[in-house]
C-alpha angles and dihedrals in degrees: 000000000000114000120198124190098227126236095010124132133170113275091247089054090239120152093237134058119236120244087243091059092048092049092048093051090049090051093048092051092048090053089057088073095221092175089071108103091222093059121089135168130227127191135178107232112222098175138005123193116167107306093342121101128188111198132185095225143331115243117192115204131186124206111222102212095195092057101028089233137127120225129190109249099176138004099197099196091049092048091052092048090049089054090048090237098129144042124200119245121171092195095088099065095033088058093047092048092051092048089052090050092050090050092048092242109160112224123207121245100270091185088076089058090051091053091050090053091049090050090055093049089050092051100046094161096067120078115222113244114224117249114213101219130112105266097312118172115277094006123140111221128190110228143175119224102230106176137003110214098170139334089276100039133051137149127241136185125208107252093225091066098044126044107196 
């Protein structure tokens, strides 16, 4: 599965990401300690085409078992903005949405996904239980981050298929 952080471009508006940016994203994701069983990731899906996902952001949460509470470990988009690695550009998704419309590709109602994310953030004491379905709407999937290609593109595997 290819995951893209939507509407992000390099600060110099180039088409390619620098090796420094790629290295920095890799470092930030490693610091999130995703191998910890109490850490999970949530993302608002903005577009799904085949095995490609465009998400608004990746939020890493950790469940504190002693307090039965979830805390935000990493807000990836915010971390990248703090490091001055990204610039926002709405043109990417607008272009993809219009291409889907021209090709008569029906898109799901992504507003429902937004509501599900808001509900989680409002109920921060409950941990989301993973749903074992292939990228269904509103499902929580356990993943491994396999490879960071750039700040806006990385590869993931579903945890159920790969036991690392």
